[in-house]
XYZ file of C-alpha atoms in Angstrom:
320
model
C 86.761 174.885 -239.852
C 86.482 178.785 -239.333
C 86.228 180.451 -235.939
C 85.545 184.014 -234.744
C 87.170 184.776 -231.589
C 86.036 187.955 -229.881
C 88.375 189.335 -227.222
C 91.291 187.608 -229.208
C 93.924 189.954 -227.717
C 93.047 188.781 -224.178
C 94.807 186.098 -222.075
C 92.077 183.419 -223.078
C 91.881 184.671 -226.707
C 95.519 184.177 -227.393
C 95.633 180.657 -225.758
C 92.421 179.743 -227.610
C 93.787 181.181 -231.056
C 97.002 178.962 -230.596
C 94.698 175.855 -229.859
C 92.501 176.311 -232.821
C 95.515 177.062 -235.381
C 96.913 173.683 -233.983
C 93.858 172.018 -234.945
C 93.738 173.580 -238.402
C 91.300 176.169 -238.159
C 91.217 179.503 -239.885
C 90.988 182.032 -237.147
C 89.388 185.558 -237.583
C 89.901 187.801 -234.412
C 87.594 190.735 -233.627
C 89.576 193.548 -232.116
C 88.180 197.019 -230.940
C 89.625 200.340 -232.415
C 91.291 201.531 -229.210
C 94.253 203.831 -228.724
C 95.232 201.682 -225.645
C 94.692 198.086 -227.216
C 97.556 195.781 -226.775
C 98.473 193.013 -229.327
C 101.414 191.677 -227.394
C 99.690 188.512 -226.499
C 98.881 187.627 -229.999
C 102.216 189.182 -231.556
C 103.741 185.815 -232.499
C 100.528 184.940 -234.177
C 99.876 187.924 -236.388
C 100.601 186.151 -239.850
C 98.426 183.341 -238.869
C 95.131 184.980 -237.755
C 92.854 187.568 -239.640
C 92.032 190.481 -237.320
C 89.122 192.467 -238.200
C 87.895 195.641 -236.297
C 84.314 195.490 -234.837
C 82.941 196.217 -231.276
C 80.446 194.429 -229.089
C 78.592 197.846 -228.703
C 78.057 198.085 -232.591
C 75.532 195.559 -233.740
C 76.215 196.309 -237.412
C 79.879 195.747 -236.929
C 79.307 192.211 -235.641
C 76.762 191.439 -238.416
C 79.210 192.431 -241.048
C 82.034 190.350 -239.612
C 79.730 187.175 -239.592
C 78.266 187.760 -243.027
C 81.824 188.430 -244.583
C 83.840 185.605 -242.817
C 81.190 182.940 -242.350
C 82.316 181.298 -239.194
C 81.384 177.929 -238.217
C 82.128 178.779 -234.454
C 82.117 182.053 -232.513
C 83.957 182.129 -229.021
C 82.681 185.418 -226.997
C 85.617 186.104 -224.912
C 85.353 189.621 -225.240
C 84.291 191.473 -221.863
C 85.199 194.111 -219.335
C 86.777 191.457 -217.147
C 88.150 193.310 -214.227
C 85.914 193.126 -211.294
C 87.267 196.249 -209.358
C 86.572 198.462 -212.698
C 83.026 197.154 -212.769
C 82.405 199.227 -209.582
C 83.810 202.511 -211.233
C 82.226 201.530 -214.679
C 78.848 199.686 -213.961
C 76.929 200.759 -217.068
C 79.939 200.112 -219.318
C 80.488 196.770 -217.759
C 76.695 195.899 -218.287
C 76.859 197.048 -221.949
C 79.773 194.782 -222.918
C 79.191 191.791 -220.638
C 75.500 191.613 -220.950
C 73.917 193.611 -224.044
C 77.079 192.671 -225.946
C 76.349 189.106 -225.636
C 72.784 189.577 -226.907
C 74.039 191.373 -229.874
C 76.220 188.499 -230.976
C 73.583 185.968 -230.399
C 71.147 188.198 -232.410
C 73.510 188.465 -235.192
C 73.684 184.807 -235.049
C 69.853 184.243 -235.208
C 69.590 186.918 -238.093
C 72.461 185.456 -240.262
C 73.061 181.618 -239.721
C 71.491 179.768 -236.792
C 73.769 176.778 -237.370
C 76.855 178.774 -235.999
C 78.211 177.312 -232.758
C 78.358 179.726 -229.998
C 80.538 179.784 -226.655
C 79.684 182.346 -224.036
C 82.341 182.988 -221.524
C 80.415 182.861 -218.151
C 82.237 183.373 -214.784
C 82.465 182.068 -211.308
C 81.737 185.521 -210.251
C 78.057 184.871 -211.000
C 77.967 182.641 -207.699
C 79.374 185.415 -205.548
C 77.976 184.909 -202.048
C 78.074 181.289 -202.618
C 74.765 179.233 -201.836
C 76.515 175.999 -201.814
C 80.065 174.479 -201.872
C 81.320 173.334 -204.428
C 79.645 175.234 -206.981
C 78.137 173.275 -210.081
C 75.891 174.087 -212.866
C 72.707 174.035 -210.812
C 73.894 176.253 -208.004
C 71.941 179.470 -207.703
C 73.664 182.586 -208.527
C 74.234 185.307 -206.135
C 76.669 187.965 -207.868
C 78.481 190.520 -205.581
C 79.598 192.879 -208.194
C 78.341 194.893 -211.312
C 80.647 192.461 -213.220
C 78.953 189.401 -211.691
C 75.636 190.776 -212.400
C 76.277 191.421 -216.086
C 77.624 187.946 -216.393
C 74.449 186.442 -215.059
C 72.598 188.224 -217.834
C 75.073 187.130 -220.411
C 74.717 183.528 -219.208
C 70.972 183.456 -218.961
C 70.437 185.201 -222.561
C 72.746 182.419 -224.022
C 70.421 179.833 -222.566
C 67.408 181.665 -223.755
C 68.542 181.678 -227.276
C 69.541 178.081 -227.284
C 66.100 177.258 -226.026
C 64.136 179.820 -228.001
C 66.041 179.392 -231.463
C 67.873 175.934 -231.377
C 71.170 177.413 -231.315
C 74.191 175.555 -230.379
C 75.044 177.885 -227.773
C 77.150 176.783 -224.758
C 78.042 178.519 -221.705
C 81.573 177.831 -219.721
C 81.272 178.828 -215.976
C 84.931 179.336 -215.781
C 86.469 179.741 -212.431
C 89.754 181.799 -211.902
C 92.399 180.845 -214.753
C 95.622 182.337 -214.621
C 98.888 182.366 -216.565
C 102.055 184.557 -217.802
C 99.809 186.238 -220.036
C 97.213 187.414 -217.314
C 97.029 191.110 -216.967
C 99.074 193.067 -214.372
C 95.943 194.423 -212.857
C 94.837 190.762 -211.578
C 95.883 189.742 -208.241
C 97.703 186.670 -209.256
C 99.781 188.672 -211.625
C 100.220 191.503 -209.336
C 101.688 189.107 -206.982
C 104.128 187.267 -209.534
C 105.219 190.387 -210.867
C 105.783 191.858 -207.352
C 107.781 188.761 -206.168
C 110.078 189.045 -209.474
C 110.633 192.881 -208.480
C 111.533 192.258 -205.014
C 113.751 189.124 -205.901
C 115.612 191.232 -208.594
C 115.920 194.349 -206.206
C 113.420 196.688 -208.188
C 110.958 196.928 -205.178
C 110.913 196.236 -201.548
C 107.061 196.103 -200.918
C 103.888 194.443 -202.288
C 100.668 196.126 -201.479
C 97.667 193.799 -201.424
C 93.893 193.724 -200.417
C 92.129 190.660 -198.850
C 94.484 187.998 -198.358
C 91.697 185.711 -196.950
C 89.646 185.604 -200.371
C 89.631 181.879 -201.637
C 89.687 181.006 -205.184
C 89.833 178.033 -207.318
C 92.756 178.798 -209.650
C 93.669 176.655 -212.776
C 95.811 177.273 -215.812
C 94.215 179.217 -218.873
C 95.752 177.040 -221.423
C 93.786 173.964 -219.935
C 90.557 176.049 -219.793
C 90.576 177.255 -223.502
C 90.619 173.386 -224.363
C 87.351 173.003 -222.633
C 85.857 175.892 -224.510
C 86.693 174.034 -227.856
C 85.345 170.649 -226.395
C 81.990 172.268 -225.570
C 81.360 173.162 -229.124
C 82.309 169.526 -230.525
C 79.487 168.237 -228.490
C 76.303 167.075 -230.278
C 74.017 169.093 -227.777
C 74.939 172.507 -226.104
C 75.047 172.901 -222.272
C 76.507 174.625 -219.477
C 79.698 173.475 -217.855
C 81.654 174.676 -214.851
C 85.261 174.689 -215.484
C 87.585 174.500 -212.361
C 90.032 172.429 -210.631
C 88.011 171.406 -207.715
C 90.697 172.777 -205.273
C 90.615 175.993 -203.519
C 93.492 178.223 -202.369
C 93.569 181.689 -200.569
C 95.115 184.673 -201.870
C 97.647 184.349 -198.756
C 98.395 180.686 -200.147
C 99.396 182.132 -203.538
C 101.493 184.653 -201.985
C 103.271 182.216 -199.902
C 103.854 179.821 -202.682
C 105.337 182.780 -204.915
C 107.822 184.058 -202.147
C 108.765 180.514 -201.263
C 109.737 179.543 -204.728
C 112.302 182.396 -204.631
C 113.488 181.816 -201.074
C 111.917 184.937 -199.502
C 109.452 185.273 -196.657
C 106.399 187.153 -197.667
C 105.938 188.738 -194.053
C 108.791 190.855 -194.749
C 107.406 192.543 -198.061
C 103.555 192.308 -198.084
C 101.489 195.179 -196.805
C 97.663 195.326 -196.749
C 96.083 198.295 -198.558
C 92.465 199.142 -197.915
C 92.301 200.507 -201.393
C 92.276 197.209 -202.944
C 89.402 195.619 -200.938
C 86.231 195.429 -202.715
C 82.904 196.970 -201.553
C 81.419 193.579 -201.529
C 83.825 190.609 -201.283
C 83.229 187.195 -202.718
C 84.821 185.102 -199.903
C 85.002 181.399 -201.459
C 84.960 180.176 -204.986
C 85.179 176.174 -205.333
C 84.046 174.665 -208.591
C 82.873 171.054 -209.164
C 84.075 170.169 -212.686
C 82.437 166.682 -212.713
C 79.950 167.410 -215.493
C 82.823 168.632 -217.647
C 84.846 165.730 -216.767
C 82.109 163.212 -217.709
C 80.654 164.859 -220.636
C 83.821 166.462 -222.287
C 86.519 164.122 -221.035
C 88.378 167.358 -219.614
C 90.946 167.371 -216.972
C 93.110 170.249 -215.880
C 96.805 169.388 -216.459
C 98.682 172.187 -214.556
C 98.650 172.143 -210.742
C 98.376 175.172 -208.364
C 102.120 174.915 -207.548
C 103.158 174.719 -211.190
C 100.989 177.555 -212.133
C 102.544 179.861 -209.475
C 106.011 178.670 -210.432
C 105.315 179.331 -214.206
C 104.059 182.762 -213.673
C 106.915 183.883 -211.267
C 109.580 182.342 -213.760
C 107.846 184.376 -216.565
C 108.055 187.609 -214.764
C 111.689 187.120 -213.591
C 112.558 186.449 -217.205
C 110.723 189.357 -218.317
C 112.155 191.800 -215.980
C 115.523 190.429 -216.289
C 115.557 191.195 -219.694
C 114.368 194.747 -219.318
C 117.263 195.639 -216.928
């Protein structure tokens, strides 16, 4: 089997590449030509994967990759995935996260409609939630340009599935974290901050809304769900979540408690980190994924927090 992963240098892309290689796949990774692109997450895989330059904004480059490498499966993980950035760059976010999806699907339609396609949808599509917990049938109410763009990407995937018979599945993934999470994301900002404070490298951690609640899981578990979706006879939409919600404050408490510190002594609220329109509560119902895919998360909330704190302590300790 041969798989093409867009966004292979990201958190999910690196874990998915590892999973597919373990299963004997030939893995092609699509990377952008960028002066700031980091390959740190896949550095240990560089001799096992084929990296090819292309861009979701360039239709021809996508067509060329598919024609040359003939993948059996395409996992579209590339995106402008940081919600705060979508407020300052809403048009670019729409081009990557909405139109970019269409370009990949159109390339599949033109070249080989038997290619199986996975689209990385997001719990941010639910936004101002219309019901709790959120499931596949819950109406969307996105609260950011990122969420809006992801809704388009989600529906265009369904449209190509129904219009052209493409095996196109959409994974509505709730927040999933790991030691490979970018430092700009709140969970990694917390664990990095905790590690710095514990090691005496910092004395404050500035955060935004501590009351926002998320359904947090482990990225390594969630990429397994992506693969399972493309092994099904029929494509579908799947909510991937733990079914448990925790506030940012709870994440902070757990991280500081793990290193025997009181978060009240170090955490300050900075209004710069508060979103223009907040998503207050995300809680997913993974019943469909459990029933149809046989998928279950394996890492608990506490285990995830500790895993991330340990990784940041280790990294910063080595740097000293």
